[in-house]
mmCIF file of C-alpha atoms and ligand atoms in Angstrom:
data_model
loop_
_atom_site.group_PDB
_atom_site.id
_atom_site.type_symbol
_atom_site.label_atom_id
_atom_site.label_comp_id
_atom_site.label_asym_id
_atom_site.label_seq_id
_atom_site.Cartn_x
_atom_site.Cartn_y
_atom_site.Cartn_z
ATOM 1 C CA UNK A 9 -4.191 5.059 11.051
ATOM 2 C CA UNK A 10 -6.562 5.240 7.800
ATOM 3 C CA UNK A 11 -4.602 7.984 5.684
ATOM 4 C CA UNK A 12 -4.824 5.950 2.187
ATOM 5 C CA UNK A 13 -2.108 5.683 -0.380
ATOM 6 C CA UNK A 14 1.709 7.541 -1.450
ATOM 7 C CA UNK A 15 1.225 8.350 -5.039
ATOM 8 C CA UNK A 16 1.570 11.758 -4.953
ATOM 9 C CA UNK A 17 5.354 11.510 -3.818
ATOM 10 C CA UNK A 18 5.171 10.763 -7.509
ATOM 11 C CA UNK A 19 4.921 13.329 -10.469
ATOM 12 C CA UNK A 20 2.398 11.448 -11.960
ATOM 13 C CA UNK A 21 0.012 9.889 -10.448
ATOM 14 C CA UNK A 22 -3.521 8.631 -10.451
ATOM 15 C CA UNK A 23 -4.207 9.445 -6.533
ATOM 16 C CA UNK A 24 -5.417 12.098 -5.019
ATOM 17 C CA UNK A 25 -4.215 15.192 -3.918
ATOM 18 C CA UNK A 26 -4.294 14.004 -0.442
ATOM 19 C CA UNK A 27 -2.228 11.171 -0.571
ATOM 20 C CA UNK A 28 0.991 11.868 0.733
ATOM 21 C CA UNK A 29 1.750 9.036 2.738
ATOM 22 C CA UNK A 30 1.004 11.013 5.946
ATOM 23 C CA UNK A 31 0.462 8.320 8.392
ATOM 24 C CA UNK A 32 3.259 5.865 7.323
ATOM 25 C CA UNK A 33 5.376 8.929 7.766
ATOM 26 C CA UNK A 34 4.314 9.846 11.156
ATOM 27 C CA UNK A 35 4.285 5.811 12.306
ATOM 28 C CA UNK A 36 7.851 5.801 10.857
ATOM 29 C CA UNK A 37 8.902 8.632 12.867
ATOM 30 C CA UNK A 38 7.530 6.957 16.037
ATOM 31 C CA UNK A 39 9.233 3.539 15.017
ATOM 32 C CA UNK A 40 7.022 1.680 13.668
ATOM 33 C CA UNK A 41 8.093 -1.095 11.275
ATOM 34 C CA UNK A 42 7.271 -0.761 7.469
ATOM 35 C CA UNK A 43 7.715 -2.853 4.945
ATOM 36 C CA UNK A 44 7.764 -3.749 1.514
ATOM 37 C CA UNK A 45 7.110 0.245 0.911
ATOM 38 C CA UNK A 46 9.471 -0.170 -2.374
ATOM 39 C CA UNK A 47 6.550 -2.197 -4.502
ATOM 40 C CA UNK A 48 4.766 0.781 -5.591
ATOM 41 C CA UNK A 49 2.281 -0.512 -8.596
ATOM 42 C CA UNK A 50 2.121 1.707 -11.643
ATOM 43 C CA UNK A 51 -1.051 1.747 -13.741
ATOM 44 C CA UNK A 52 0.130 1.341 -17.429
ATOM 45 C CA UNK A 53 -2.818 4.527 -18.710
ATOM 46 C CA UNK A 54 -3.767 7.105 -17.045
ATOM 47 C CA UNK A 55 -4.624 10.266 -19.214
ATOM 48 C CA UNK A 56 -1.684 12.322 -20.032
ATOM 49 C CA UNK A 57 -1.792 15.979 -19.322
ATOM 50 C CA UNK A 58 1.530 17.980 -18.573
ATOM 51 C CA UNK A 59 0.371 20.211 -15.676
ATOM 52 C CA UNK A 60 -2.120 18.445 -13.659
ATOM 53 C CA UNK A 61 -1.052 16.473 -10.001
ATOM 54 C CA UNK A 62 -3.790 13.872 -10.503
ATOM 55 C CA UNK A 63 -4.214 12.317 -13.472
ATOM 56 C CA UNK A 64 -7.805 10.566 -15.090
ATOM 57 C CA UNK A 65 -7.275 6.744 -15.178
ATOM 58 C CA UNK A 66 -7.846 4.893 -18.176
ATOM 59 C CA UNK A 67 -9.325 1.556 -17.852
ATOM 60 C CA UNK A 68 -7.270 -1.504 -18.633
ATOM 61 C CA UNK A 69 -10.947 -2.793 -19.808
ATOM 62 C CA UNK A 70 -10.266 -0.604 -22.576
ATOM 63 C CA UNK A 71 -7.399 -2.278 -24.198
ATOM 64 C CA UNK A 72 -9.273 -5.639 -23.230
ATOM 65 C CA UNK A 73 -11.989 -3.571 -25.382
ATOM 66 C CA UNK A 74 -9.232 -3.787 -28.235
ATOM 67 C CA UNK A 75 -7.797 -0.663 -28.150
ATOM 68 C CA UNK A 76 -3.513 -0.243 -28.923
ATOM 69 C CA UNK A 77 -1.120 1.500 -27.270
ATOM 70 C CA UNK A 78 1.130 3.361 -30.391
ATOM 71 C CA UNK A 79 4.053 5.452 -30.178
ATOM 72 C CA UNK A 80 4.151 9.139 -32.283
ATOM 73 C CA UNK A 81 4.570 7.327 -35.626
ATOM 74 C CA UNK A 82 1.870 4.971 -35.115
ATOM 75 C CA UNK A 83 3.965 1.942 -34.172
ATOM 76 C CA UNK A 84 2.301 -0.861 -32.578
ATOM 77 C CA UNK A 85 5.582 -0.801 -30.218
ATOM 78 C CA UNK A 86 3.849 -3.451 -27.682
ATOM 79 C CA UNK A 87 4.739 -6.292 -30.171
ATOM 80 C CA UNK A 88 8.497 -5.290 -29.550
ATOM 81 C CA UNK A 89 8.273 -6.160 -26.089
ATOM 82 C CA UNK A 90 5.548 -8.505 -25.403
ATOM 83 C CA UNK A 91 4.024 -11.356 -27.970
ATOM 84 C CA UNK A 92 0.440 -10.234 -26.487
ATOM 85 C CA UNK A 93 1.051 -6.877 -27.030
ATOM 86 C CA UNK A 94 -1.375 -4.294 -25.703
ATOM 87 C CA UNK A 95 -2.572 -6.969 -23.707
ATOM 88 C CA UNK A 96 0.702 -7.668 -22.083
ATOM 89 C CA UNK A 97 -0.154 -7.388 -18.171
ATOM 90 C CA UNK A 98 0.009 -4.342 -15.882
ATOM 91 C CA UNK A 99 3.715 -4.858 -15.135
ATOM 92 C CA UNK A 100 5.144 -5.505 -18.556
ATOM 93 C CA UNK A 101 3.062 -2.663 -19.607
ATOM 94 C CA UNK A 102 4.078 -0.086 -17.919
ATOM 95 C CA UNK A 103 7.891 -0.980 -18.054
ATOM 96 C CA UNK A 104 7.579 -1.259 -21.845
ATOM 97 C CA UNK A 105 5.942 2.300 -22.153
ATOM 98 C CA UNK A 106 8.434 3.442 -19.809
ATOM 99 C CA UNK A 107 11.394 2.246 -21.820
ATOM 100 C CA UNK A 108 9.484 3.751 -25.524
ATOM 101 C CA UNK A 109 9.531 7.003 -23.716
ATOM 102 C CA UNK A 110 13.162 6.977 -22.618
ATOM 103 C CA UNK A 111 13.966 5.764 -25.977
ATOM 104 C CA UNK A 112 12.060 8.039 -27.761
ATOM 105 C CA UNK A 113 12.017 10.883 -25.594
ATOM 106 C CA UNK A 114 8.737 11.548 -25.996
ATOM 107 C CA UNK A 115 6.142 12.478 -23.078
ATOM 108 C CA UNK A 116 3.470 10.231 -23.873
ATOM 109 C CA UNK A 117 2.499 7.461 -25.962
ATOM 110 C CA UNK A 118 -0.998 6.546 -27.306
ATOM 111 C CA UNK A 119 -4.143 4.250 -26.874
ATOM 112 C CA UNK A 120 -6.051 4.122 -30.680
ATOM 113 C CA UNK A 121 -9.736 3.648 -29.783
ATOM 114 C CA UNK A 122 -10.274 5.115 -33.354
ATOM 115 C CA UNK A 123 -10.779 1.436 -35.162
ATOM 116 C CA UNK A 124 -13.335 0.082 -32.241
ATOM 117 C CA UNK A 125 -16.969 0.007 -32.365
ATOM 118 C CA UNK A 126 -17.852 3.865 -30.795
ATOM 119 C CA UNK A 127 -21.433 2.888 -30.012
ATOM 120 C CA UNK A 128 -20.425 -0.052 -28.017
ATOM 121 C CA UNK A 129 -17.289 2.375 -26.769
ATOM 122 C CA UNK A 130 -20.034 5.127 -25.405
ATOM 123 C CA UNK A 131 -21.964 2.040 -23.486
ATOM 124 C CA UNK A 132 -19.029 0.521 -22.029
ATOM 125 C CA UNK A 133 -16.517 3.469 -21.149
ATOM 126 C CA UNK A 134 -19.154 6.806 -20.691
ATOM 127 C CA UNK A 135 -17.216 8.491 -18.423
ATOM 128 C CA UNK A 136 -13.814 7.991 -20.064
ATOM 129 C CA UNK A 137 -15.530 9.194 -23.069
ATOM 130 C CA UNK A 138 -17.032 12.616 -21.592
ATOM 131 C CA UNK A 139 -13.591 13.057 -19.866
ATOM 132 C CA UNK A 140 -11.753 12.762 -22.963
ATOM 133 C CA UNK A 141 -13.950 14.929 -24.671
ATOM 134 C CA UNK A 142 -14.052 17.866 -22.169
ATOM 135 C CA UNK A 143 -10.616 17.724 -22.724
ATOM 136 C CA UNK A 144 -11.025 18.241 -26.171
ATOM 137 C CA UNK A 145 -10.243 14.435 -27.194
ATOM 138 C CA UNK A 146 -12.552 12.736 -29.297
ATOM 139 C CA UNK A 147 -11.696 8.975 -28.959
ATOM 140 C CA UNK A 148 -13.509 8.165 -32.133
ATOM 141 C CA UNK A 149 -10.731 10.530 -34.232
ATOM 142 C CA UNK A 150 -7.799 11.044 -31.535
ATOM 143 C CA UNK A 151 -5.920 8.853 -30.220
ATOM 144 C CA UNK A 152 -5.602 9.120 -26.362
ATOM 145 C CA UNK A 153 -2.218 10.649 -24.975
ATOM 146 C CA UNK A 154 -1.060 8.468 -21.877
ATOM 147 C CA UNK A 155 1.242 7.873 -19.431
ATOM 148 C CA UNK A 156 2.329 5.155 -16.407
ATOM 149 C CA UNK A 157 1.164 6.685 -13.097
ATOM 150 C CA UNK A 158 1.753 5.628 -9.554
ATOM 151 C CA UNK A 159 -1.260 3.974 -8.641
ATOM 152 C CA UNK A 160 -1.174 1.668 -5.460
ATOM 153 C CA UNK A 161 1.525 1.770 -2.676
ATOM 154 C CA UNK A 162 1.556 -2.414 -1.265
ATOM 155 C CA UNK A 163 3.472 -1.924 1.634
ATOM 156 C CA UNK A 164 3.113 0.862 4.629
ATOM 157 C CA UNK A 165 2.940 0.099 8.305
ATOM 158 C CA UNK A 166 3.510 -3.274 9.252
ATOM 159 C CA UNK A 167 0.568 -4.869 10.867
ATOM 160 C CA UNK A 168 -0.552 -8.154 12.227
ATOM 161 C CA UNK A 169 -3.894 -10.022 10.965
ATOM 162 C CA UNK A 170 -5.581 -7.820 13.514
ATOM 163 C CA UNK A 171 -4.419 -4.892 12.172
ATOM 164 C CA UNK A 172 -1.740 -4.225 14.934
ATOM 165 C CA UNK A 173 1.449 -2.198 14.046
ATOM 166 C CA UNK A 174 4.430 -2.730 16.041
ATOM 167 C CA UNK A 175 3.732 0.476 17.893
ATOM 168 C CA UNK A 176 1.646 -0.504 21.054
ATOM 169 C CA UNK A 177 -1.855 -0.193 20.382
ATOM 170 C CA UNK A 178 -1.447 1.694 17.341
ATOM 171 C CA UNK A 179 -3.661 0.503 14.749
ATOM 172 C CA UNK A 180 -3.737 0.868 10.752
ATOM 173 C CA UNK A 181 -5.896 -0.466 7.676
ATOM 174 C CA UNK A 182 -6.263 0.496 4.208
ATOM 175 C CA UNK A 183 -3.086 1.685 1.709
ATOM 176 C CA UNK A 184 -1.160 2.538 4.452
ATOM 177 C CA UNK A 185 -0.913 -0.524 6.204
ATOM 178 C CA UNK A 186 1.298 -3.326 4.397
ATOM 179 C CA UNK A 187 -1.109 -6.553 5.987
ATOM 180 C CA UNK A 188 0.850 -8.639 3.263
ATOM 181 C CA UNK A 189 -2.540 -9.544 1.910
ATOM 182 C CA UNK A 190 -0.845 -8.096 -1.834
ATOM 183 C CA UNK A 191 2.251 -9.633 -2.078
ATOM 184 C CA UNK A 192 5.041 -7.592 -4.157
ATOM 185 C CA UNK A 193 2.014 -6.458 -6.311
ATOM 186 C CA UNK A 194 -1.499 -5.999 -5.790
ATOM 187 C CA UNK A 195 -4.232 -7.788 -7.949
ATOM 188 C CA UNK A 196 -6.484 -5.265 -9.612
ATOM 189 C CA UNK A 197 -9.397 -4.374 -6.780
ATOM 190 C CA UNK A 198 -8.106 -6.422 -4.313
ATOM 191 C CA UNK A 199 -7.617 -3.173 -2.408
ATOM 192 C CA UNK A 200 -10.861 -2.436 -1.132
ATOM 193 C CA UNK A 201 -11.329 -5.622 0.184
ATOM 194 C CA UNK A 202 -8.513 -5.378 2.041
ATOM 195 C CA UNK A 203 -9.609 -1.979 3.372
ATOM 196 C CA UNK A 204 -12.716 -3.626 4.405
ATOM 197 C CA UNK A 205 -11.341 -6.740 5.789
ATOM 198 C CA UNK A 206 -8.527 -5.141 7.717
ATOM 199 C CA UNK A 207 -10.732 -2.029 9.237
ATOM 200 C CA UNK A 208 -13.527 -5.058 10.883
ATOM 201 C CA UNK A 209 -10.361 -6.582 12.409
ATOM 202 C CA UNK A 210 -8.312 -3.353 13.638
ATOM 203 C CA UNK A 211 -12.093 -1.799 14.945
ATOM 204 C CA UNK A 212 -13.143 -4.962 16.719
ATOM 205 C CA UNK A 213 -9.675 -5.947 18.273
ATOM 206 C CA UNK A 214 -9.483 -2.258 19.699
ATOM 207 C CA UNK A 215 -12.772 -2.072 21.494
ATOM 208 C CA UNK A 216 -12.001 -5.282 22.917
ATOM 209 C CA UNK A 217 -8.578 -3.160 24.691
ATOM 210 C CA UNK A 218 -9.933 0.182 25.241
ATOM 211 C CA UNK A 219 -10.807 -0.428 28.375
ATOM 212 C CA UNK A 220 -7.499 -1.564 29.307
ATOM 213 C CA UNK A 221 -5.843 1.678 27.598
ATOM 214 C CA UNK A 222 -5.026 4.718 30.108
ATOM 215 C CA UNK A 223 -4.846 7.621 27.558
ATOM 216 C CA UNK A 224 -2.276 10.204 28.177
ATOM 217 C CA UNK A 225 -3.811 13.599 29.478
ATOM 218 C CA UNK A 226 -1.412 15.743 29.576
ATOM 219 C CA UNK A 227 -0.467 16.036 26.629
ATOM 220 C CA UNK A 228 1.079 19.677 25.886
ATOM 221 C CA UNK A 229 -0.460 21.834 23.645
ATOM 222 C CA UNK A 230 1.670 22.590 20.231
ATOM 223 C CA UNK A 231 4.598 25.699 20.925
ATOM 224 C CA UNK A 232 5.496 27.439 18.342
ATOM 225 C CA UNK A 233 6.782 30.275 19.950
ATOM 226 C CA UNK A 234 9.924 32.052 18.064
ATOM 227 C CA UNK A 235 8.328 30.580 14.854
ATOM 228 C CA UNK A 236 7.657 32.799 12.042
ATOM 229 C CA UNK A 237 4.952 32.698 9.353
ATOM 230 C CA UNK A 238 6.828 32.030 6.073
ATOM 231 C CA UNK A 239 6.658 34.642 3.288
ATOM 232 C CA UNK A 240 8.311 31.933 1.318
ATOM 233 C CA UNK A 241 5.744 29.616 -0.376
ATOM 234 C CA UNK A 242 7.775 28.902 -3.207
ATOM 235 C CA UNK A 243 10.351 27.108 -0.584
ATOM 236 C CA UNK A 244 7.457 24.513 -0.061
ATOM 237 C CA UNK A 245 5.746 24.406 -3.535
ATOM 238 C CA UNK A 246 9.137 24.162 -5.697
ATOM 239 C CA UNK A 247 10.627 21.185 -3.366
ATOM 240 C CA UNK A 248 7.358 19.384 -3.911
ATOM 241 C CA UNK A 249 7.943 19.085 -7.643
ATOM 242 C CA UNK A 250 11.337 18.467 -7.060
ATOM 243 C CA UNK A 251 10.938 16.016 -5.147
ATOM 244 C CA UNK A 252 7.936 14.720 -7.397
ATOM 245 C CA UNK A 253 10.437 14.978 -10.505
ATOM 246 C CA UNK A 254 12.847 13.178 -8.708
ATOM 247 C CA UNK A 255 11.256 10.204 -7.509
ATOM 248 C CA UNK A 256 9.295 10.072 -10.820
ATOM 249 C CA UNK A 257 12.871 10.127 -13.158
ATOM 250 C CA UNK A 258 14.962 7.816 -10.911
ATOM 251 C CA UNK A 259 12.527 6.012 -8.147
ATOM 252 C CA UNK A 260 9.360 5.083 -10.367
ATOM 253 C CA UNK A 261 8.985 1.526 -12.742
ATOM 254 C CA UNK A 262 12.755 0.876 -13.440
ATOM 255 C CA UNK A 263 14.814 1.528 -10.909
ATOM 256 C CA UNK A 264 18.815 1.222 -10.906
ATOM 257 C CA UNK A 265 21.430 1.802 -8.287
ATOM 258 C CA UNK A 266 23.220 4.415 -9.509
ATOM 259 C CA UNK A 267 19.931 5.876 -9.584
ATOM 260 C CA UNK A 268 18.562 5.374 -6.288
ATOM 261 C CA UNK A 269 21.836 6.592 -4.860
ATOM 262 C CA UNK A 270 21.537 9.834 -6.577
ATOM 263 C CA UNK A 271 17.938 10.233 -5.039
ATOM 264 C CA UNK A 272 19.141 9.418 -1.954
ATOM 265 C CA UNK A 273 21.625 12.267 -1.997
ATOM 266 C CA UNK A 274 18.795 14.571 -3.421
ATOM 267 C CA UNK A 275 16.463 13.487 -0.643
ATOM 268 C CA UNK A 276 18.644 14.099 1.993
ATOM 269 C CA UNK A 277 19.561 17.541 0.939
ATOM 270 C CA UNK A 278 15.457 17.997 0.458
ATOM 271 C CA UNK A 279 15.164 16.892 3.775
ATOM 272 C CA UNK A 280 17.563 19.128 5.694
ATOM 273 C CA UNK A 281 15.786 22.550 3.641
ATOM 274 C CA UNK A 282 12.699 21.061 4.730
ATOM 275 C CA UNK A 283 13.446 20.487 8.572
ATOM 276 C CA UNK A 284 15.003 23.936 8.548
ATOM 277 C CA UNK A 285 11.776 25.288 7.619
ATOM 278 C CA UNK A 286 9.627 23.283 9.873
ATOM 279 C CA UNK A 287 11.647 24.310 12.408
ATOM 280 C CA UNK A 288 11.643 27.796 12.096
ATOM 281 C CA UNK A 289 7.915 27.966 10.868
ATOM 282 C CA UNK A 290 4.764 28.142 11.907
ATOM 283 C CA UNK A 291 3.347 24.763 10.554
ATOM 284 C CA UNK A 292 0.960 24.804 7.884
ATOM 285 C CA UNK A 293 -0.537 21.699 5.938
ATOM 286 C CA UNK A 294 1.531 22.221 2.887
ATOM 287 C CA UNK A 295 4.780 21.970 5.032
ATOM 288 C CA UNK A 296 3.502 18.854 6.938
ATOM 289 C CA UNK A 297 3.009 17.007 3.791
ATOM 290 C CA UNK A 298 6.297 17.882 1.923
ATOM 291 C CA UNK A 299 7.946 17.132 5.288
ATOM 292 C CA UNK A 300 5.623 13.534 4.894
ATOM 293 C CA UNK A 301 6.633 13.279 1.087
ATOM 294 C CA UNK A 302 10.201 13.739 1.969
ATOM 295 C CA UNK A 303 9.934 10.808 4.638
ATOM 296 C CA UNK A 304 7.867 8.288 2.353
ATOM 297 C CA UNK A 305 10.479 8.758 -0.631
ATOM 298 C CA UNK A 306 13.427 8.445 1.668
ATOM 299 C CA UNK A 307 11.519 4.934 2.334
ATOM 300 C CA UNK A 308 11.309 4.192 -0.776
ATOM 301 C CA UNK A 309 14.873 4.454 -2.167
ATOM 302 C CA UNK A 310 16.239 2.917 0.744
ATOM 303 C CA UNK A 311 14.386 -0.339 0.661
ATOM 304 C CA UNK A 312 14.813 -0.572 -2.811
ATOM 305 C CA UNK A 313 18.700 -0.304 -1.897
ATOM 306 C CA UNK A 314 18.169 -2.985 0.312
ATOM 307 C CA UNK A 315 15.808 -5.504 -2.182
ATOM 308 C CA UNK A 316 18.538 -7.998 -3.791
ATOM 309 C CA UNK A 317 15.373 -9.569 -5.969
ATOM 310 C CA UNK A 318 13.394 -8.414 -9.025
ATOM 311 C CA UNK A 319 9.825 -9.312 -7.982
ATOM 312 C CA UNK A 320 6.250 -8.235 -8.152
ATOM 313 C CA UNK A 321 6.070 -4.338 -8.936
ATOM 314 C CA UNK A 322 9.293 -4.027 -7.986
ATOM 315 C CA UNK A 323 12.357 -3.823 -10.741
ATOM 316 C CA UNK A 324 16.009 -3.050 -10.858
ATOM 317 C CA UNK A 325 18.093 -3.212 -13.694
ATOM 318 C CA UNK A 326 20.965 -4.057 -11.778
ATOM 319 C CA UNK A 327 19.129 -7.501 -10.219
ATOM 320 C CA UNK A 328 18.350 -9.078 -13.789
HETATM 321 C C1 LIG B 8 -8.354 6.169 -9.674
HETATM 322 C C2 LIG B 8 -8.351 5.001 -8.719
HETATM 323 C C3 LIG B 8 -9.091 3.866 -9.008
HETATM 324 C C4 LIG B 8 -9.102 2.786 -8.136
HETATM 325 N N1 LIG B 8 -9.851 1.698 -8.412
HETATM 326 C C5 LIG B 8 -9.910 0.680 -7.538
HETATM 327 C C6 LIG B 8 -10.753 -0.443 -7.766
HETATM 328 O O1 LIG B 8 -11.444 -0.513 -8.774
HETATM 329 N N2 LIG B 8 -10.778 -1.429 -6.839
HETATM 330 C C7 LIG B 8 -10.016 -1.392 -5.704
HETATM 331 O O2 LIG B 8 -10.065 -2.309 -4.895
HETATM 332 N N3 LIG B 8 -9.193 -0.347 -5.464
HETATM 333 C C8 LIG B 8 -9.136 0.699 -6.343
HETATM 334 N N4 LIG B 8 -8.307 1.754 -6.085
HETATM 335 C C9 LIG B 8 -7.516 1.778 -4.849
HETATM 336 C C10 LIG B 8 -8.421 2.144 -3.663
HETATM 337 O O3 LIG B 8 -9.318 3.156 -4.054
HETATM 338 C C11 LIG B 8 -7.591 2.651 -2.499
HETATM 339 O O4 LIG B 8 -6.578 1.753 -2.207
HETATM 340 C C12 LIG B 8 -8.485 2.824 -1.274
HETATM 341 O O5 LIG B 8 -9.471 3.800 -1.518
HETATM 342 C C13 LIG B 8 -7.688 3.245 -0.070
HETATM 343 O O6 LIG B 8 -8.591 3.403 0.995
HETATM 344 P P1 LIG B 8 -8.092 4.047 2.323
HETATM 345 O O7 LIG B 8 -9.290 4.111 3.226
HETATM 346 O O8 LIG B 8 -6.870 3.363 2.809
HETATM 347 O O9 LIG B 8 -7.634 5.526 1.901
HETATM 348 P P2 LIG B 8 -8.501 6.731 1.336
HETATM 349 O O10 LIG B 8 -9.792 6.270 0.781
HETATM 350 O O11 LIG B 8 -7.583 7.512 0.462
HETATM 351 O O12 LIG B 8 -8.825 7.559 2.636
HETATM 352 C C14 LIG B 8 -7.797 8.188 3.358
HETATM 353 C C15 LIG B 8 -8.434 9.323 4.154
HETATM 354 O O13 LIG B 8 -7.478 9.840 5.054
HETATM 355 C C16 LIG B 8 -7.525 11.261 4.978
HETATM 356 N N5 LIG B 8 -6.207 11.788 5.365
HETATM 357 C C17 LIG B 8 -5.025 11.630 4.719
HETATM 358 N N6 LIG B 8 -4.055 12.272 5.401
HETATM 359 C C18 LIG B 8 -4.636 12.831 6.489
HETATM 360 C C19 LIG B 8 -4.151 13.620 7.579
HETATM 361 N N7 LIG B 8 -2.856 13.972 7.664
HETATM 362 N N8 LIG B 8 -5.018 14.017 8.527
HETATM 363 C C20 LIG B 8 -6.336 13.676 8.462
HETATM 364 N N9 LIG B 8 -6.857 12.929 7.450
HETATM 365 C C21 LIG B 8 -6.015 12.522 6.490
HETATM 366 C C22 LIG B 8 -7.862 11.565 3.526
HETATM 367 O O14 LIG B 8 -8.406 12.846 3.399
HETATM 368 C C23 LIG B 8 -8.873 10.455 3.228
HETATM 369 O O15 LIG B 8 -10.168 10.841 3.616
HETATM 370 C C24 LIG B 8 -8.302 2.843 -6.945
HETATM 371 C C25 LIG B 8 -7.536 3.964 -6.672
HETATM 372 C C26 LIG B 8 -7.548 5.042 -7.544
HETATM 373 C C27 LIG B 8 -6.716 6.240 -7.209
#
């Protein structure tokens, strides 16, 4: 299993559209183990626009650069959270824009680039500067609207240092696989490297047993007989975002139980709408990944139910 990352179980979210936690769901479903699936790493910036799945990610390098995060008046609101400020890490970051947009209410706060050097800007950050700017943001007059977005699931399918789930001979590497190479939060590229590491293992530990493995062959084909095709998109699209909105107001940087036990009662209502469907439809890949989504967020909430310690990416009100 190589199916990459969870973030868009999220409403925001830097991944990409196809990263709905597809094979963690399906291991889960079979029994595999996961863990640590409730340290979900938020990147503090990524590009905030209202209507888009995926959002543009905006360096850290760039406050490093020197630019500050503001609220709508212009406050350096950093400072009331953090001595460092804008330079706070990735953590404290992203929990204190969090809490400026609860308090505030607003949807996004800033990054000012407006004060920095835009020559040196252009050389360093091209890209974020043409992205911007297509956008119709000019970093050397506007400031940049942003917003926290799920960026890197840790945890997944448990495997050993060969890349061995608990499943026999079921293999996984990459963001779906929790190797516990990251701890309860993973250092900033660290991922690919794990990717790397863990594929080498799981490929060379497999061809040493496929000769030993007696595949299956009969294997039925798929029946979907008495199925209809739905007429009812809607049914799929609108529980996405509600599930996306859901997980994103009470499962995302700060958690608290009285949260998570209202998405757990929302999930499980999701869920039974959802199996209804795939019961009674003929499948289709939007269904299979809401039916995914559904599983990874019911993950989610109920580990972090079951975590008694603030730690890592991972934070609960109700623990401090
Ligand atoms: C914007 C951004 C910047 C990042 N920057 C860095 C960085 O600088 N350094 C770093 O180390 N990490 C970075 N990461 C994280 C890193 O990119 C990912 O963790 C890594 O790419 C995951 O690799 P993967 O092979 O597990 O998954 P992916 O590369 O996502 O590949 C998964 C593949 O599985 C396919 N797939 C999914 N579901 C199914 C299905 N049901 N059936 C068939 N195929 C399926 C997908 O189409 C995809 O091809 C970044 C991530 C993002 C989003």
């Amino acid at each position: 299993m190589a199916s990459g990352g969870i973030g868009q179980v999220y409403g925001h979210t830097t991944n990409p559209k196809v990263a709905t936690g597809d094979g963690v769901a399906m291991a889960y479903r079979i029994g595999a183990d996961i863990k640590e699936i409730e340290f979900v790493q938020f990147h503090p910036t990524a590009l905030y626009e209202p209507f888009a799945s995926s959002t543009f990610l905006i360096s850290e390098a760039v406050r490093g650069f020197g630019a500050e995060l503001k609220n709508k008046s212009g406050e350096k609101f950093m400072y009331n959270y953090d001595a460092r400020g804008s330079l706070a890490s990735r953590d404290i970051v992203a929990r204190a824009i969090d809490a400026e947009l609860k308090n505030t209410g607003e949807n996004c706060v800033y990054l000012d680039c407006t004060e920095l050097n835009q020559a040196d800007f252009s050389m360093h950050f091209p890209t974020i500067k043409n992205t911007c700017l297509q956008k119709g943001i000019n970093v050397q007059n506007d400031w940049i609207p942003v917003i926290p977005a799920a960026h890197y699931g840790c945890g997944g399918i448990k495997v050993d240092k060969d890349g061995r789930s608990s499943i026999n001979n079921l293999f996984a590497c990459g963001e779906c696989a929790q190797t516990g190479l990251h701890g309860a939060n993973r250092l900033a590229s660290n991922s690919l490297l794990e990717a790397f590491v863990f594929a080498d293992k799981a490929a060379n530990k497999s061809a040493e047993l496929i000769e030993q493995i007696v595949l299956p062959i009969n294997i039925p084909d798929w029946n979907d007989e008495g199925t209809i095709i739905s007429k009812e998109m809607v049914l799929i699209s609108h529980n996405r975002v509600e599930l996306q909105q859901m997980m994103q107001n009470y499962v995302a940087i700060v958690r608290s139980n009285i949260r998570l036990e209202r998405a757990l009662k929302r999930v499980k209502l999701l869920y039974d709408e959802t199996e209804k469907l795939y019961q009674s439809s003929k499948i289709s890949p939007q269904l299979c990944e809401l039916r995914n989504m559904i599983t990874v967020a019911y993950l989610i909430i109920t580990h972090s139910l079951q975590r008694k310690e603030n730690r890592g990416g991972f934070y609960n009100t109700d623990l401090v």
